[in-house]
CSV table of C-alpha atoms in Angstrom, one decimal:
chain,number,residue,atom,x,y,z
K,208,MET,CA,-62.1,109.8,11.1
K,209,SER,CA,-61.1,106.5,13.1
K,210,GLY,CA,-57.4,107.3,11.9
K,211,ARG,CA,-57.4,111.0,12.6
K,212,TRP,CA,-58.8,110.0,16.2
K,213,ARG,CA,-55.8,107.5,16.6
K,214,GLY,CA,-53.6,110.3,15.6
K,215,ALA,CA,-54.6,112.9,18.0
K,216,ARG,CA,-54.5,110.3,21.0
K,217,THR,CA,-50.8,109.6,20.2
K,218,SER,CA,-49.8,112.9,19.9
K,219,SER,CA,-51.4,113.8,23.1
K,220,LEU,CA,-49.2,110.7,24.9
K,221,THR,CA,-46.2,111.9,23.3
K,222,ALA,CA,-46.6,115.5,24.5
K,223,SER,CA,-47.1,113.9,27.9
K,224,SER,CA,-44.1,111.4,28.2
K,225,GLU,CA,-42.7,114.5,27.3
K,226,ARG,CA,-43.4,116.1,30.1
K,227,VAL,CA,-42.8,113.5,32.3
K,228,LEU,CA,-38.8,113.9,30.8
K,229,ALA,CA,-38.4,117.5,31.2
K,230,ARG,CA,-39.9,116.4,35.1
K,231,HIS,CA,-37.2,114.3,35.6
K,232,GLY,CA,-34.7,116.6,34.2
K,233,CYS,CA,-33.9,113.8,31.6
K,234,CYS,CA,-34.3,113.3,28.0
K,235,SER,CA,-32.4,110.0,27.3
K,236,GLY,CA,-34.7,106.9,25.8
K,237,THR,CA,-32.8,104.4,27.8
K,238,TYR,CA,-33.7,106.4,31.2
K,239,VAL,CA,-37.1,105.5,30.3
K,240,MET,CA,-36.7,101.8,29.7
K,241,SER,CA,-35.1,101.0,32.6
K,242,ASP,CA,-37.6,102.9,34.3
K,243,LEU,CA,-40.3,100.9,33.0
K,244,PHE,CA,-38.4,97.9,33.9
K,245,GLN,CA,-37.5,98.9,37.4
K,246,ASN,CA,-40.0,96.9,39.5
K,247,VAL,CA,-39.1,93.7,37.5
K,248,ALA,CA,-35.2,93.8,38.1
K,249,PRO,CA,-35.1,93.3,42.1
K,250,LEU,CA,-37.6,90.5,41.0
K,251,SER,CA,-35.0,88.3,38.6
K,252,GLN,CA,-32.6,89.2,41.2
K,253,ALA,CA,-34.6,87.4,43.8
K,254,LEU,CA,-35.5,84.8,41.0
K,255,ASN,CA,-31.5,84.0,40.2
K,256,PHE,CA,-30.8,84.0,44.1
K,257,HIS,CA,-32.9,81.2,44.8
K,258,MET,CA,-31.8,79.4,41.8
K,259,GLU,CA,-28.2,79.8,43.2
K,260,ARG,CA,-29.9,78.2,46.5
K,261,GLN,CA,-31.6,75.5,44.8
K,262,ASN,CA,-27.6,74.4,43.5
K,263,VAL,CA,-26.5,74.8,46.8
K,264,LEU,CA,-29.5,72.3,48.4
K,265,SER,CA,-29.1,69.8,45.2
K,266,SER,CA,-25.6,69.3,45.9
K,267,ASN,CA,-26.5,68.8,49.8
K,268,VAL,CA,-28.8,65.9,49.0
K,269,ALA,CA,-26.3,64.6,46.5
K,270,HIS,CA,-23.6,64.5,48.6
K,271,ILE,CA,-25.8,62.7,51.3
K,272,ASP,CA,-23.4,59.3,51.6
K,273,THR,CA,-20.0,61.3,50.9
K,274,PRO,CA,-17.7,61.3,54.0
K,275,GLY,CA,-17.6,64.1,56.2
K,276,TYR,CA,-19.5,66.1,53.7
K,277,LYS,CA,-21.1,68.8,55.6
K,278,PRO,CA,-24.2,70.6,54.4
K,279,MET,CA,-24.0,74.3,53.2
K,280,ASP,CA,-27.2,77.2,52.8
K,281,VAL,CA,-27.3,80.4,51.2
K,282,ASP,CA,-28.8,83.4,52.9
K,283,ARG,CA,-29.1,87.2,51.9
K,284,VAL,CA,-26.1,89.6,53.2
K,285,GLN,CA,-27.4,92.4,55.3
K,286,SER,CA,-30.6,92.7,56.6
K,287,GLN,CA,-32.6,91.5,53.5
K,288,ASP,CA,-35.6,89.4,53.7
K,289,PHE,CA,-37.9,88.3,51.3
K,290,GLY,CA,-40.4,91.4,51.6
K,291,GLN,CA,-38.0,93.8,51.4
K,292,ALA,CA,-36.6,92.3,48.5
K,293,LEU,CA,-40.2,92.8,46.7
K,294,SER,CA,-41.2,96.2,48.8
K,295,VAL,CA,-38.2,97.5,46.4
K,296,ALA,CA,-40.2,97.8,43.2
K,297,MET,CA,-42.8,100.2,45.5
K,298,THR,CA,-42.1,103.8,45.6
K,299,ARG,CA,-43.9,107.3,46.0
K,300,THR,CA,-45.5,108.9,43.4
K,301,GLN,CA,-46.7,111.8,45.6
K,302,ALA,CA,-45.9,113.8,48.1
K,303,GLY,CA,-49.1,112.6,50.1
K,304,HIS,CA,-48.1,108.9,50.0
K,305,GLN,CA,-46.7,106.6,52.3
K,306,SER,CA,-43.9,105.6,51.4
K,307,GLY,CA,-42.4,102.2,50.3
K,308,ALA,CA,-39.5,100.6,52.2
K,309,THR,CA,-36.9,100.9,50.0
K,310,GLY,CA,-34.0,98.7,50.5
K,311,SER,CA,-31.1,97.8,48.3
K,312,ALA,CA,-32.1,96.4,44.9
K,313,VAL,CA,-29.4,93.9,45.2
K,314,THR,CA,-30.1,90.4,46.3
K,315,GLN,CA,-26.6,89.1,47.1
K,316,GLY,CA,-26.2,85.3,49.1
K,317,ARG,CA,-23.4,84.6,51.1
K,318,VAL,CA,-22.5,80.5,51.3
K,319,HIS,CA,-22.1,79.2,54.8
K,320,VAL,CA,-21.9,75.9,56.5
K,321,SER,CA,-25.0,74.6,58.1
K,322,PRO,CA,-24.8,74.8,61.7
K,323,ASP,CA,-26.2,72.8,64.7
K,324,LEU,CA,-26.1,69.6,62.7
K,325,GLN,CA,-25.0,65.9,64.0
K,326,ALA,CA,-23.1,63.9,62.1
K,327,GLY,CA,-23.5,60.2,61.4
K,328,LEU,CA,-21.2,57.7,61.8
K,329,ASP,CA,-18.9,58.3,58.8
K,330,GLY,CA,-18.8,61.8,59.5
K,331,ASN,CA,-21.7,62.9,57.1
K,332,PHE,CA,-23.6,65.7,58.2
K,333,VAL,CA,-26.5,65.7,56.1
K,334,SER,CA,-30.1,65.2,56.8
K,335,LEU,CA,-32.7,64.2,54.1
K,336,ASP,CA,-35.5,65.7,55.7
K,337,VAL,CA,-34.0,69.1,56.4
K,338,GLU,CA,-32.9,69.5,53.0
K,339,ALA,CA,-36.2,68.1,51.6
K,340,THR,CA,-37.5,71.0,53.4
K,341,LYS,CA,-35.7,73.6,52.4
K,342,LEU,CA,-35.7,72.3,48.9
K,343,ALA,CA,-39.4,72.6,49.1
K,344,GLU,CA,-39.5,75.7,50.5
K,345,ASN,CA,-37.0,77.2,48.4
K,346,GLN,CA,-39.3,76.0,45.3
K,347,LEU,CA,-42.4,77.9,46.2
K,348,ARG,CA,-40.7,81.1,47.2
K,349,TYR,CA,-38.9,81.0,43.3
K,350,GLU,CA,-42.5,80.3,42.1
K,351,VAL,CA,-44.2,83.0,44.2
K,352,VAL,CA,-41.8,85.2,42.8
K,353,SER,CA,-42.0,83.8,39.1
K,354,THR,CA,-45.3,84.9,39.7
K,355,LEU,CA,-45.3,88.2,40.6
K,356,THR,CA,-42.6,88.9,37.7
K,357,GLY,CA,-45.3,87.6,35.3
K,358,THR,CA,-47.6,89.7,37.2
K,359,GLN,CA,-45.5,93.1,36.7
K,360,LEU,CA,-44.8,92.5,33.1
K,361,LYS,CA,-48.9,91.7,32.4
K,362,LEU,CA,-49.4,95.4,34.7
K,363,LEU,CA,-46.6,96.8,31.7
K,364,ALA,CA,-48.8,95.2,29.0
K,365,TYR,CA,-52.1,96.2,29.8
K,366,ALA,CA,-50.4,100.3,30.1
K,367,ALA,CA,-48.6,99.4,26.9
K,368,ASN,CA,-51.8,98.3,25.2
K,369,ASP,CA,-54.0,101.8,26.6
K,370,GLY,CA,-55.5,99.3,29.5
K,371,ARG,CA,-57.6,97.4,26.3
K,372,GLY,CA,-56.8,93.9,27.8
A,278,MET,CA,-23.6,81.7,37.5
A,279,LEU,CA,-25.5,78.4,38.8
A,280,GLY,CA,-28.6,77.6,36.5
A,281,ALA,CA,-31.7,75.1,36.5
A,282,PHE,CA,-29.3,72.5,34.4
A,283,SER,CA,-26.6,73.0,36.7
A,284,ALA,CA,-28.7,72.1,39.9
A,285,MET,CA,-30.1,69.2,37.4
A,286,ASP,CA,-26.3,68.3,36.8
A,287,ILE,CA,-25.5,67.7,40.8
A,288,ALA,CA,-28.4,66.1,41.7
A,289,ALA,CA,-27.7,63.6,38.4
A,290,SER,CA,-23.7,63.4,39.9
A,291,GLY,CA,-25.7,62.2,43.1
A,292,LEU,CA,-27.7,59.5,40.5
A,293,THR,CA,-25.3,58.5,39.0
A,294,ALA,CA,-22.7,57.8,42.6
A,295,GLN,CA,-25.9,55.6,43.7
A,296,ARG,CA,-26.2,53.9,40.9
A,297,THR,CA,-22.1,53.0,41.0
A,298,ARG,CA,-23.3,52.0,44.5
A,299,MET,CA,-25.9,49.5,44.2
A,300,ASN,CA,-23.5,47.8,41.4
A,301,THR,CA,-21.1,46.9,44.2
A,302,ILE,CA,-24.1,46.0,46.1
A,303,ALA,CA,-25.4,43.7,43.1
A,304,SER,CA,-21.4,42.6,42.8
A,305,ASN,CA,-21.4,41.7,46.8
A,306,LEU,CA,-24.7,40.1,46.6
A,307,ALA,CA,-23.8,37.7,43.7
A,308,ASN,CA,-20.8,36.5,45.2
A,309,ALA,CA,-21.8,35.8,48.5
A,310,ARG,CA,-20.3,32.4,48.2
A,311,THR,CA,-17.0,32.7,45.9
A,312,THR,CA,-14.1,31.2,47.4
A,313,LYS,CA,-11.7,31.8,44.7
A,314,THR,CA,-11.0,35.0,42.5
A,315,GLU,CA,-8.4,35.4,39.7
A,316,ASP,CA,-6.1,35.9,42.5
A,317,GLY,CA,-7.0,32.5,43.7
A,318,THR,CA,-8.1,34.0,47.6
A,319,ALA,CA,-11.6,34.7,48.4
A,320,TYR,CA,-14.2,37.6,47.2
A,321,ARG,CA,-14.2,40.2,49.6
A,322,ARG,CA,-17.2,42.7,50.0
A,323,ILE,CA,-16.3,46.1,47.8
A,324,ASP,CA,-17.4,49.4,48.4
A,325,PRO,CA,-17.3,53.0,46.8
A,326,LEU,CA,-15.9,56.0,48.2
A,327,PHE,CA,-17.3,59.5,47.4
A,328,THR,CA,-15.8,62.0,46.9
A,329,THR,CA,-16.8,66.0,46.4
A,330,VAL,CA,-15.8,67.0,42.5
A,331,ALA,CA,-15.5,70.9,42.4
A,332,LEU,CA,-18.4,72.7,40.1
A,333,ASP,CA,-15.9,75.0,37.6
A,334,HIS,CA,-18.9,78.2,37.3
A,335,GLN,CA,-18.5,81.4,37.4
A,336,GLY,CA,-18.9,83.8,40.3
A,337,GLY,CA,-22.6,84.5,40.0
A,338,ILE,CA,-24.8,85.2,43.8
A,339,THR,CA,-22.7,82.4,45.8
A,340,GLY,CA,-19.3,83.2,44.6
A,341,GLU,CA,-17.5,80.3,44.1
A,342,ARG,CA,-18.3,78.1,47.5
A,343,GLY,CA,-20.5,76.0,48.3
A,344,VAL,CA,-21.6,73.9,45.4
A,345,SER,CA,-19.6,70.7,44.1
A,346,LYS,CA,-20.7,67.2,42.6
A,347,VAL,CA,-20.1,63.8,43.8
A,348,GLY,CA,-17.7,61.5,42.5
A,349,VAL,CA,-16.6,57.5,43.0
A,350,GLU,CA,-13.0,58.1,44.0
A,351,ARG,CA,-12.1,54.4,43.8
A,352,LEU,CA,-13.4,51.0,44.9
A,353,VAL,CA,-12.7,50.3,48.3
A,354,ARG,CA,-12.1,46.1,49.1
A,355,ASP,CA,-12.9,45.3,52.8
A,356,ALA,CA,-9.9,43.6,54.6
A,357,ARG,CA,-12.1,42.0,56.7
A,358,GLN,CA,-11.3,37.9,57.1
A,359,GLY,CA,-14.1,35.6,56.2
A,360,MET,CA,-15.6,33.2,57.3
A,361,MET,CA,-13.3,30.1,57.6
A,362,VAL,CA,-15.2,26.6,57.6
A,363,HIS,CA,-13.5,23.3,57.8
A,364,ASP,CA,-13.9,21.7,54.8
A,365,PRO,CA,-10.7,19.3,53.6
A,366,LYS,CA,-12.5,17.5,50.6
A,367,HIS,CA,-13.4,21.3,49.0
A,368,PRO,CA,-10.6,22.0,45.8
A,369,ASP,CA,-10.4,25.7,47.4
A,370,ALA,CA,-9.3,24.6,51.2
A,371,ASP,CA,-6.0,25.3,52.3
A,372,ALA,CA,-3.5,22.7,53.5
A,373,LYS,CA,-5.1,22.8,57.2
A,374,GLY,CA,-8.0,22.2,54.9
A,375,TYR,CA,-10.3,25.3,55.7
A,376,VAL,CA,-12.2,26.9,53.0
A,377,GLU,CA,-12.3,30.9,53.4
A,378,TYR,CA,-15.6,32.3,52.3
A,379,PRO,CA,-16.1,35.9,51.5
A,380,ASN,CA,-16.7,38.4,54.1
A,381,ILE,CA,-20.3,39.2,53.0
A,382,GLU,CA,-23.3,39.8,55.5
A,383,VAL,CA,-26.7,39.5,53.6
A,384,VAL,CA,-28.5,41.8,55.8
A,385,GLU,CA,-25.6,44.7,55.9
A,386,GLU,CA,-25.7,45.2,51.9
A,387,MET,CA,-29.2,44.8,52.2
A,388,VAL,CA,-29.5,47.6,54.9
A,389,ASN,CA,-26.5,49.7,51.9
A,390,MET,CA,-28.9,48.7,49.3
A,391,ILE,CA,-32.2,50.5,50.9
A,392,THR,CA,-30.4,53.7,51.8
A,393,ALA,CA,-28.6,54.0,47.9
A,394,SER,CA,-32.1,53.3,46.7
A,395,ARG,CA,-33.8,56.0,48.9
A,396,ALA,CA,-31.0,58.5,48.5
A,397,TYR,CA,-31.2,57.9,44.6
A,398,GLU,CA,-34.9,58.9,45.0
A,399,ALA,CA,-34.0,62.0,47.0
A,400,GLY,CA,-32.0,62.7,43.9
A,401,VAL,CA,-34.7,62.0,41.7
A,402,SER,CA,-37.4,64.5,43.6
A,403,THR,CA,-34.5,67.0,43.5
A,404,ILE,CA,-34.6,67.1,39.9
A,405,GLU,CA,-38.4,67.5,39.6
A,406,SER,CA,-38.5,70.3,42.0
A,407,VAL,CA,-36.1,72.0,39.8
A,408,LYS,CA,-37.7,71.2,36.9
A,409,ALA,CA,-40.9,72.8,38.4
A,410,MET,CA,-39.0,75.7,39.1
A,411,ALA,CA,-37.2,75.9,35.8
A,412,HIS,CA,-41.2,75.5,34.4
A,413,SER,CA,-42.9,78.4,36.3
A,414,ALA,CA,-40.1,80.6,35.3
A,415,LEU,CA,-41.1,79.7,31.7
A,416,GLU,CA,-44.3,80.8,32.5
A,417,ILE,CA,-42.9,84.4,33.4
A,418,GLY,CA,-45.3,86.8,30.8
């Protein structure tokens, strides 16, 4: 009895997903897969960005005694900011809904020498307090994005389990 | 692509450099009264010379620029003249009866030692931070 019920349930699910495919004018399975994970992709790019920035900041701390060294930092290319990188995940599904801000889904960085710094006696520009603050801040950002990624995947898992845990 | 392990490598290169510096400081302090070295002259203090070492990695978000490891290029001998003490009975005295003592200021070495120690701690806390990030990445999903 329960087996028959399950069967009916599965077929109705298949029918509905076929309707979705028809509406998108696409029937390849890969499209659906990328659609599923489109919310995760920008988050993983943000993770990469912060990990790369952590590398650059670690390099600054390591060069605290290298004469003539100037500390570097990474900033996002163009007008992207943290909120925008996250809001890419929001897309309008109904005409009546408000549109989420849609930016580029790519988080790209540009390395530059930090401006307005004072040199020490050996011509080294690294100041430990500035770098330590940046490291801590960047770590926190990474952890926030990583938590969000985990939540996104949990949502998918929830949907995949038919909302049963 | 720069990941957690490359950040740890970079920080570790800083730790190695600071440890080398600690070794030179130890050597300087230990030899603070050494009047004769292998070439017959008084000991003179040594300092490590740090330099950037390129990190070979491919592209990534930051491209090729930005990150580099630290390396010790060589040890530099401080050429300053040491203190000359008149002591004709000393075995290492010159023809005029003067002995050259090493050019080491204990206070200067102690300040260097504290600086090196703090820089080492900064490197360690960088590694801790990267470790925490990698750990939070492991908890995704």
